[in-house]
XYZ file of C-alpha atoms in Angstrom:
382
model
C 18.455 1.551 13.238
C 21.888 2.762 14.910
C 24.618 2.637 12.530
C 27.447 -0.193 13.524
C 30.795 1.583 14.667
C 33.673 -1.291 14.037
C 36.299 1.330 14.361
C 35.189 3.729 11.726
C 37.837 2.807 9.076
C 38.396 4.853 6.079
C 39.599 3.640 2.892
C 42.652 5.716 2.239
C 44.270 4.456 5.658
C 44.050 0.850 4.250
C 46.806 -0.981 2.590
C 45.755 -3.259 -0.156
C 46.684 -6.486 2.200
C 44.772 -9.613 3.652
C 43.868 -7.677 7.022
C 42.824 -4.315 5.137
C 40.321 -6.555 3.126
C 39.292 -8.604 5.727
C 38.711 -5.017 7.340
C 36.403 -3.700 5.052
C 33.992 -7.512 5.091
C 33.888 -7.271 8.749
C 32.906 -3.733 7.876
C 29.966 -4.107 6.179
C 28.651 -7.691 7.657
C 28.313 -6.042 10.715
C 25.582 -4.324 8.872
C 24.171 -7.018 7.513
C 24.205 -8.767 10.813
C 22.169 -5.657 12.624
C 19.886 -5.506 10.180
C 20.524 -1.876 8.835
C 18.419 -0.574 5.966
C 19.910 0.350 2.438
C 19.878 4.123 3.097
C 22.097 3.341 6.204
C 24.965 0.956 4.443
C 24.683 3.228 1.557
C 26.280 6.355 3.938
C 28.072 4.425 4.955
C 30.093 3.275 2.368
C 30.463 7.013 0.649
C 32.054 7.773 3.944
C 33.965 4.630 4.369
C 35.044 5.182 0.798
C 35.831 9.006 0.729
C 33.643 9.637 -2.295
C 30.187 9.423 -3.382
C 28.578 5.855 -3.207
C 24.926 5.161 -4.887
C 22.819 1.914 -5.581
C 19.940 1.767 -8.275
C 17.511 -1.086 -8.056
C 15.487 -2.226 -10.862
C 12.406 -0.311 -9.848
C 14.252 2.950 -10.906
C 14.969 3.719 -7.128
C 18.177 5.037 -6.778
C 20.220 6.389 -3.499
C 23.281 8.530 -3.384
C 25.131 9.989 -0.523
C 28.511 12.367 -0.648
C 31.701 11.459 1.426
C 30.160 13.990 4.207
C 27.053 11.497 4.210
C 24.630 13.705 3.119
C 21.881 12.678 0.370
C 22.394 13.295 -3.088
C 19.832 13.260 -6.002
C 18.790 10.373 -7.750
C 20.814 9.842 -11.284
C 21.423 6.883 -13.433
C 24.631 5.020 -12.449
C 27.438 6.033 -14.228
C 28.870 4.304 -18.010
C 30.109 0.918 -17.094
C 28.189 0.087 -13.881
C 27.373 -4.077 -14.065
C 23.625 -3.216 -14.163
C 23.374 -5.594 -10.965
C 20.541 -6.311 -8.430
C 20.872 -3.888 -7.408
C 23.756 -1.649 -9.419
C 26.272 -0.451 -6.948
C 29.127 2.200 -7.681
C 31.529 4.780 -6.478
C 31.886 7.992 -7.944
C 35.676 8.563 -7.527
C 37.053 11.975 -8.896
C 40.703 11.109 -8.635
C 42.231 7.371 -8.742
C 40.653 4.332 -7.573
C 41.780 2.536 -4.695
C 42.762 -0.888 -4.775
C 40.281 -2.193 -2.257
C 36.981 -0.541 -4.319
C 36.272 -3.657 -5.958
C 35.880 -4.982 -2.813
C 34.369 -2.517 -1.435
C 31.593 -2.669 -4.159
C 31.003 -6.168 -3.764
C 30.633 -6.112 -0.220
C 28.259 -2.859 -0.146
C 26.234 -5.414 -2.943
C 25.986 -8.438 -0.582
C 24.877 -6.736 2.617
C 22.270 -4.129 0.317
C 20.969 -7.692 -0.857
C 21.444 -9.595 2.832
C 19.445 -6.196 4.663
C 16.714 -6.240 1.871
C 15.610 -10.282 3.374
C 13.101 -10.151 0.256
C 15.363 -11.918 -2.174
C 17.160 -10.299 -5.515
C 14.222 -8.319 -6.897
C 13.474 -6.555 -3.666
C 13.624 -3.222 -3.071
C 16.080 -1.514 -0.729
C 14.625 -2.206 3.290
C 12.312 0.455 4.558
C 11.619 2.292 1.251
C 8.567 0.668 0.194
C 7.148 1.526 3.903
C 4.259 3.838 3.407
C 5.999 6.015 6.404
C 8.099 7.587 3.463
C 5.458 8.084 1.101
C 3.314 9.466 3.923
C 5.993 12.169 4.989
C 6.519 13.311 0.896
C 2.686 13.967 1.110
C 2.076 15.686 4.054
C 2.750 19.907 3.843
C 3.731 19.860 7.886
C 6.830 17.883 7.304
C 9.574 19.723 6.557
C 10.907 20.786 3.561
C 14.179 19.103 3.736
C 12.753 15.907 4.981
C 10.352 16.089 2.399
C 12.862 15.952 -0.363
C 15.047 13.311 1.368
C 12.034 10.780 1.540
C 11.455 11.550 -2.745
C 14.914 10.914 -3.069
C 14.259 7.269 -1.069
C 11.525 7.053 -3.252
C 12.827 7.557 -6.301
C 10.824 11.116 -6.807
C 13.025 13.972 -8.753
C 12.305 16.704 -6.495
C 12.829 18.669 -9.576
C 9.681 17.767 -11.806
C 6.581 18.289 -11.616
C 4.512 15.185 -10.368
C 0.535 14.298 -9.896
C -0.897 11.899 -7.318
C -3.753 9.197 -7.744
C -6.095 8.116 -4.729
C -7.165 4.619 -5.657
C -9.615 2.402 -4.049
C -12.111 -0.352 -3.881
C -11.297 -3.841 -4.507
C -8.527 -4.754 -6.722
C -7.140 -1.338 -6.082
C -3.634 -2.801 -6.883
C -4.655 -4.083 -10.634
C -6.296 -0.413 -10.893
C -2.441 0.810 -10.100
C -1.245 -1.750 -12.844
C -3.459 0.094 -15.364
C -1.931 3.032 -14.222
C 1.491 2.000 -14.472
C 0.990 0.969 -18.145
C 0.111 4.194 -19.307
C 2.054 6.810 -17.316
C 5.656 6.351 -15.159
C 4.312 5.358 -11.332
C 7.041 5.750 -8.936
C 5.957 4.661 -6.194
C 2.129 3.504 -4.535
C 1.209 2.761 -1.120
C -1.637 2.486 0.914
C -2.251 5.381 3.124
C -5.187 4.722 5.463
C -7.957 3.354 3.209
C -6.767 4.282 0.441
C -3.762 3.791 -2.403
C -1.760 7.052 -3.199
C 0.055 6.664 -6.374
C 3.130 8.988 -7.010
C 3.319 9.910 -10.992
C 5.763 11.666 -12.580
C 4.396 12.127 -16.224
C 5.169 14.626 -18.937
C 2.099 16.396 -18.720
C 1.631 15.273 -22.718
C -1.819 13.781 -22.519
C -4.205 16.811 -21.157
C -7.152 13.980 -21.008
C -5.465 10.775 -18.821
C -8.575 11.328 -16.624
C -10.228 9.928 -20.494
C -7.858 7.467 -20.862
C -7.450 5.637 -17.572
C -11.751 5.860 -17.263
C -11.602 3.948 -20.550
C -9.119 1.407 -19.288
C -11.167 1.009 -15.709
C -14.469 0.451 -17.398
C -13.141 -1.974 -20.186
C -11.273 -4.293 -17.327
C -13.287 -3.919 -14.385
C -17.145 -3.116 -16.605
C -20.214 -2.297 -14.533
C -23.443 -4.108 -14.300
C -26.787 -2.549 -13.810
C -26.084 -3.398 -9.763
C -23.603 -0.827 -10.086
C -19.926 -0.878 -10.021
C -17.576 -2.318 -7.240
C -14.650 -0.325 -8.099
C -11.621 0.546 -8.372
C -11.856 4.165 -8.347
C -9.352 6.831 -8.690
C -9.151 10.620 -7.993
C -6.451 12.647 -9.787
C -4.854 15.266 -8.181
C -3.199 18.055 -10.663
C 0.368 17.737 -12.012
C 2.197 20.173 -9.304
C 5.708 21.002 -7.899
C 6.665 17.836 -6.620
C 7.025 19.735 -3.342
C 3.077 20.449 -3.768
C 2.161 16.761 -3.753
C 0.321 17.370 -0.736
C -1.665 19.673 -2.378
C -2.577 16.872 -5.372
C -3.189 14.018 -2.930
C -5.804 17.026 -1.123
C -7.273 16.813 -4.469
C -7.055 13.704 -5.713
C -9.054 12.478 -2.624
C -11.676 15.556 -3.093
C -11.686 13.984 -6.935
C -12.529 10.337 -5.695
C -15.679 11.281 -4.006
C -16.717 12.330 -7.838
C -15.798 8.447 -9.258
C -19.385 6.777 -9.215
C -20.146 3.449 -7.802
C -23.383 3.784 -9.960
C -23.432 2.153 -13.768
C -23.121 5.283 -15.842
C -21.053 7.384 -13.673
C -17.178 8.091 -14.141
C -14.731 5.638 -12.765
C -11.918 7.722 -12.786
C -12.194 11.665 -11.886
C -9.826 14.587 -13.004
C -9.706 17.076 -10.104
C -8.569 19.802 -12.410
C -12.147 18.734 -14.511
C -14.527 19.119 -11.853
C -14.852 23.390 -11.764
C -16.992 24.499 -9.387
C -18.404 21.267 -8.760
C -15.423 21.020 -6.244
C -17.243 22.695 -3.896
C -19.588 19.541 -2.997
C -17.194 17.270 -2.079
C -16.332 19.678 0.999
C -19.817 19.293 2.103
C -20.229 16.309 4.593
C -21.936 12.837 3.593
C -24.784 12.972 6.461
C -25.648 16.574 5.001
C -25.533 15.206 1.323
C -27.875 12.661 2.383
C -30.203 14.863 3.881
C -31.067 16.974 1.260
C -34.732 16.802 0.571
C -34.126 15.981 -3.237
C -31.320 12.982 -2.232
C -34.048 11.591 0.569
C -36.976 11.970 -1.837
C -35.055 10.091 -4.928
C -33.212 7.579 -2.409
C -36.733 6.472 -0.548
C -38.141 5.841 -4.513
C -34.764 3.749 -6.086
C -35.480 1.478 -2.715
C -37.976 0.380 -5.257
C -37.320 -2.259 -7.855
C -39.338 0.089 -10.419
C -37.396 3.071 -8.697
C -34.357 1.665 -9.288
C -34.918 1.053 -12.789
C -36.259 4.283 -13.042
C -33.749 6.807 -11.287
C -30.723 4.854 -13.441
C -32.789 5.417 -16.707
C -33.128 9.279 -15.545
C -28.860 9.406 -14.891
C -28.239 7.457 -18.000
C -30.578 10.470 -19.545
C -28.663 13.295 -17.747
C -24.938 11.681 -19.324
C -25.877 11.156 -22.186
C -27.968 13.994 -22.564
C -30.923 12.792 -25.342
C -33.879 10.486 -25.160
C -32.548 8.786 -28.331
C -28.835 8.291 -27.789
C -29.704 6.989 -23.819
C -32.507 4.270 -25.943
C -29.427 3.399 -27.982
C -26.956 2.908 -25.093
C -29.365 1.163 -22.816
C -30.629 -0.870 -25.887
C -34.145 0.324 -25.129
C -37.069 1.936 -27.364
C -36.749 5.561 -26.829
C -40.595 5.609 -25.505
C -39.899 2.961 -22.495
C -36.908 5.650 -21.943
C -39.694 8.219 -21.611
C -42.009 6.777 -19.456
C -39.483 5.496 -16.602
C -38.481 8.973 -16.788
C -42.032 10.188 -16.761
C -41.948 7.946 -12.949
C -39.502 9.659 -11.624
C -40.953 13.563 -12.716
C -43.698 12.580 -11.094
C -42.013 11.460 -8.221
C -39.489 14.428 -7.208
C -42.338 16.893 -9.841
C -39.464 17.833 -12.475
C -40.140 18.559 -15.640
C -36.430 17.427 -17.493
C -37.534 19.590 -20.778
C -37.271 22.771 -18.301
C -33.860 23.845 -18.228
C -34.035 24.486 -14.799
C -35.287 21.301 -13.623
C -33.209 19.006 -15.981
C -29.999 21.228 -13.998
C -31.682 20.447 -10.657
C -32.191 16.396 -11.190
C -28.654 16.183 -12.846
C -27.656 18.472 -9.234
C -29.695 16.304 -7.225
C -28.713 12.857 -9.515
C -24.460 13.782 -8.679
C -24.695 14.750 -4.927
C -26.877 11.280 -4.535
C -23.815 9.696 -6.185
C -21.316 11.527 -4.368
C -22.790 10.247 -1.183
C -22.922 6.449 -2.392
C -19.539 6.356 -3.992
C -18.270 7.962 -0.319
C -19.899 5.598 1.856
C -18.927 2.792 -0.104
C -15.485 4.107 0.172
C -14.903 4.656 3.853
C -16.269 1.051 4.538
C -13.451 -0.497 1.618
C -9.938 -1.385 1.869
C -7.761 -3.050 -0.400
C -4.683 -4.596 1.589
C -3.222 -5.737 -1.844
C -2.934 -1.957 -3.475
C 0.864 -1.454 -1.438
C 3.642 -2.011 -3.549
């Protein structure tokens, strides 16, 4: 939106009288009358002001512009700052001016009277996935790139990872998230919910970690699981986090819809497995093996079967997949025994126990995608 022009005043040509303050409230409720977003009023008052003006909201999103009105980085307000909804200050150099308190007060009301979403809300416009879209995308440029991370609360300055969540309940799947490692900011992006994190990089297995906290809340049955799954990009430049959302969505054709695969995937984990995800679904689908072992789990002894065979391949022993499937270890062998005959493997053969685990992942990559592209979770913005 246009920024309101009521004369342009500047601080330092007020007097500290009735009309100067009555000035500065006209001021600013023309703002809050034309609907301007945070990042707006914010300029505004640093230039109003003379000196730099920022506003932190409880989220941890912070905005800062100099007395030119250019963006600054995000900092903590400074000592002394009423830790208001939000915190609002001025970052004078030399002495105050007598009309900064009300200054202050009136930058508060309107930031709260343009946000129209109550106390708690964030500033207007920053929780639009337009922003979070531009930080991820490597044609944007640069500079606009690190002006929408500073809207977003991002530190252009560290390193950050992206998540690609999806499937129903995608935004309790971002809760998880959020309890374990600092989210800055999530927002659906097509289908799917890209979650900005800005972590130290402490815990090399969070792929382990989250996977553990997925299956314990949201546990598969033998039907399968209905999600959420999540891709993890690597921890990059924050000016790469195009690159991590590339591969956090190349990671979340990896999380399995079936009941022994992965919920959450590791990009950085997958090696040269990598390389199937770039090939299409229909092609997946079309390999001999995949049509061969799809045509005999249509089958309710298939079915059985062909899970009993990917529980083997995990877990990688007849005895430890009879323990985890609570079976005896010769029913284990004989389902298996249905599907060697079936596709004519031979799982003690090297080769052929690396050609049904092959043909076992590209038959879940191409479930877990189709059952991807056809779910959305409206409730995984923030």
């Amino acid at each position: 939106m246009g920024e309101p022009d009521p004369g342009r005043p500047r601080l330092a040509d007020l007097a500290a009288d009735q009309s100067s303050v009555l000035r500065v409230i006209e001021y600013f409720d023309a703002f809050a009358e034309s609907g301007a977003n945070a990042d707006t009023v914010i300029r505004a008052a640093a230039v109003l002001a003379d000196c730099a003006a920022g506003a932190r909201w409880p989220s941890g999103t912070v905005i800062r512009y100099d007395p030119a009105g250019r963006p600054l980085p995000a900092v903590a307000p400074p000592p002394g700052v009423c830790a208001d909804r939000p915190a609002v200050w001025l970052e004078r150099i030399d002495a105050t001016h007598p009309l900064d308190d009300v200054l202050v007060a009136r930058l508060r009301h309107c930031l709260r009277v343009t946000a129209r979403r109550g106390p708690d809300a964030e500033p207007t416009g920053l929780g639009d996935p337009a922003l979070l879209e531009v930080v991820l995308s490597e044609k944007q440029r640069r500079e606009d790139r690190v002006r929408a991370m500073r809207l977003l609360g991002v530190d252009p300055g560290r390193p950050m990872r992206v998540l690609a969540v999806s499937g129903p309940r995608a935004a309790d799947a971002v809760r998880l998230v959020a309890a374990r490692v600092p989210v800055v900011r999530s927002a659906i992006v097509g289908e799917i919910t890209a979650v900005l994190v800005q972590d130290s990089g402490t815990c090399p297995e969070l792929s382990d970690v989250l996977n553990s906290a997925v299956v314990q809340e949201f546990p598969a049955s033998r039907r399968g699981a209905s999600g959420p799954w999540l891709g993890m990009g690597e921890r990059l430049p924050a000016l790469a986090a195009a690159t991590s959302w590339e591969q956090a969505r190349h990671a979340l054709r990896f999380a399995s819809s079936t009941w022994h695969g992965r919920r959450v995937v590791a990009y950085g984990r997958l090696g040269a497995l990598a390389l199937l995800g770039e090939l299409p679904i229909q092609r997946l689908l079309r390999t001999p093996d995949v049509v061969r072992i799809n045509d005999f789990a249509a089958t309710d002894a298939g079915t059985v079967a062909v899970d009993t065979l990917e529980a083997f391949c995990v877990f990688g022993s007849l005895r430890r997949t009879a323990a985890e499937l609570h079976l005896h270890h010769s029913t284990v062998a004989a389902r298996i025994a249905q599907v060697e005959a079936v596709m004519g493997w031979d799982v003690d053969e090297a080769l052929d126990r690396f050609t049904a685990t092959l043909a076992l992942m590209v038959r879940r990559i191409a479930l877990s995608s189709a059952e991807l592209s056809s779910t959305t979770d409206p409730g995984g913005a923030r």
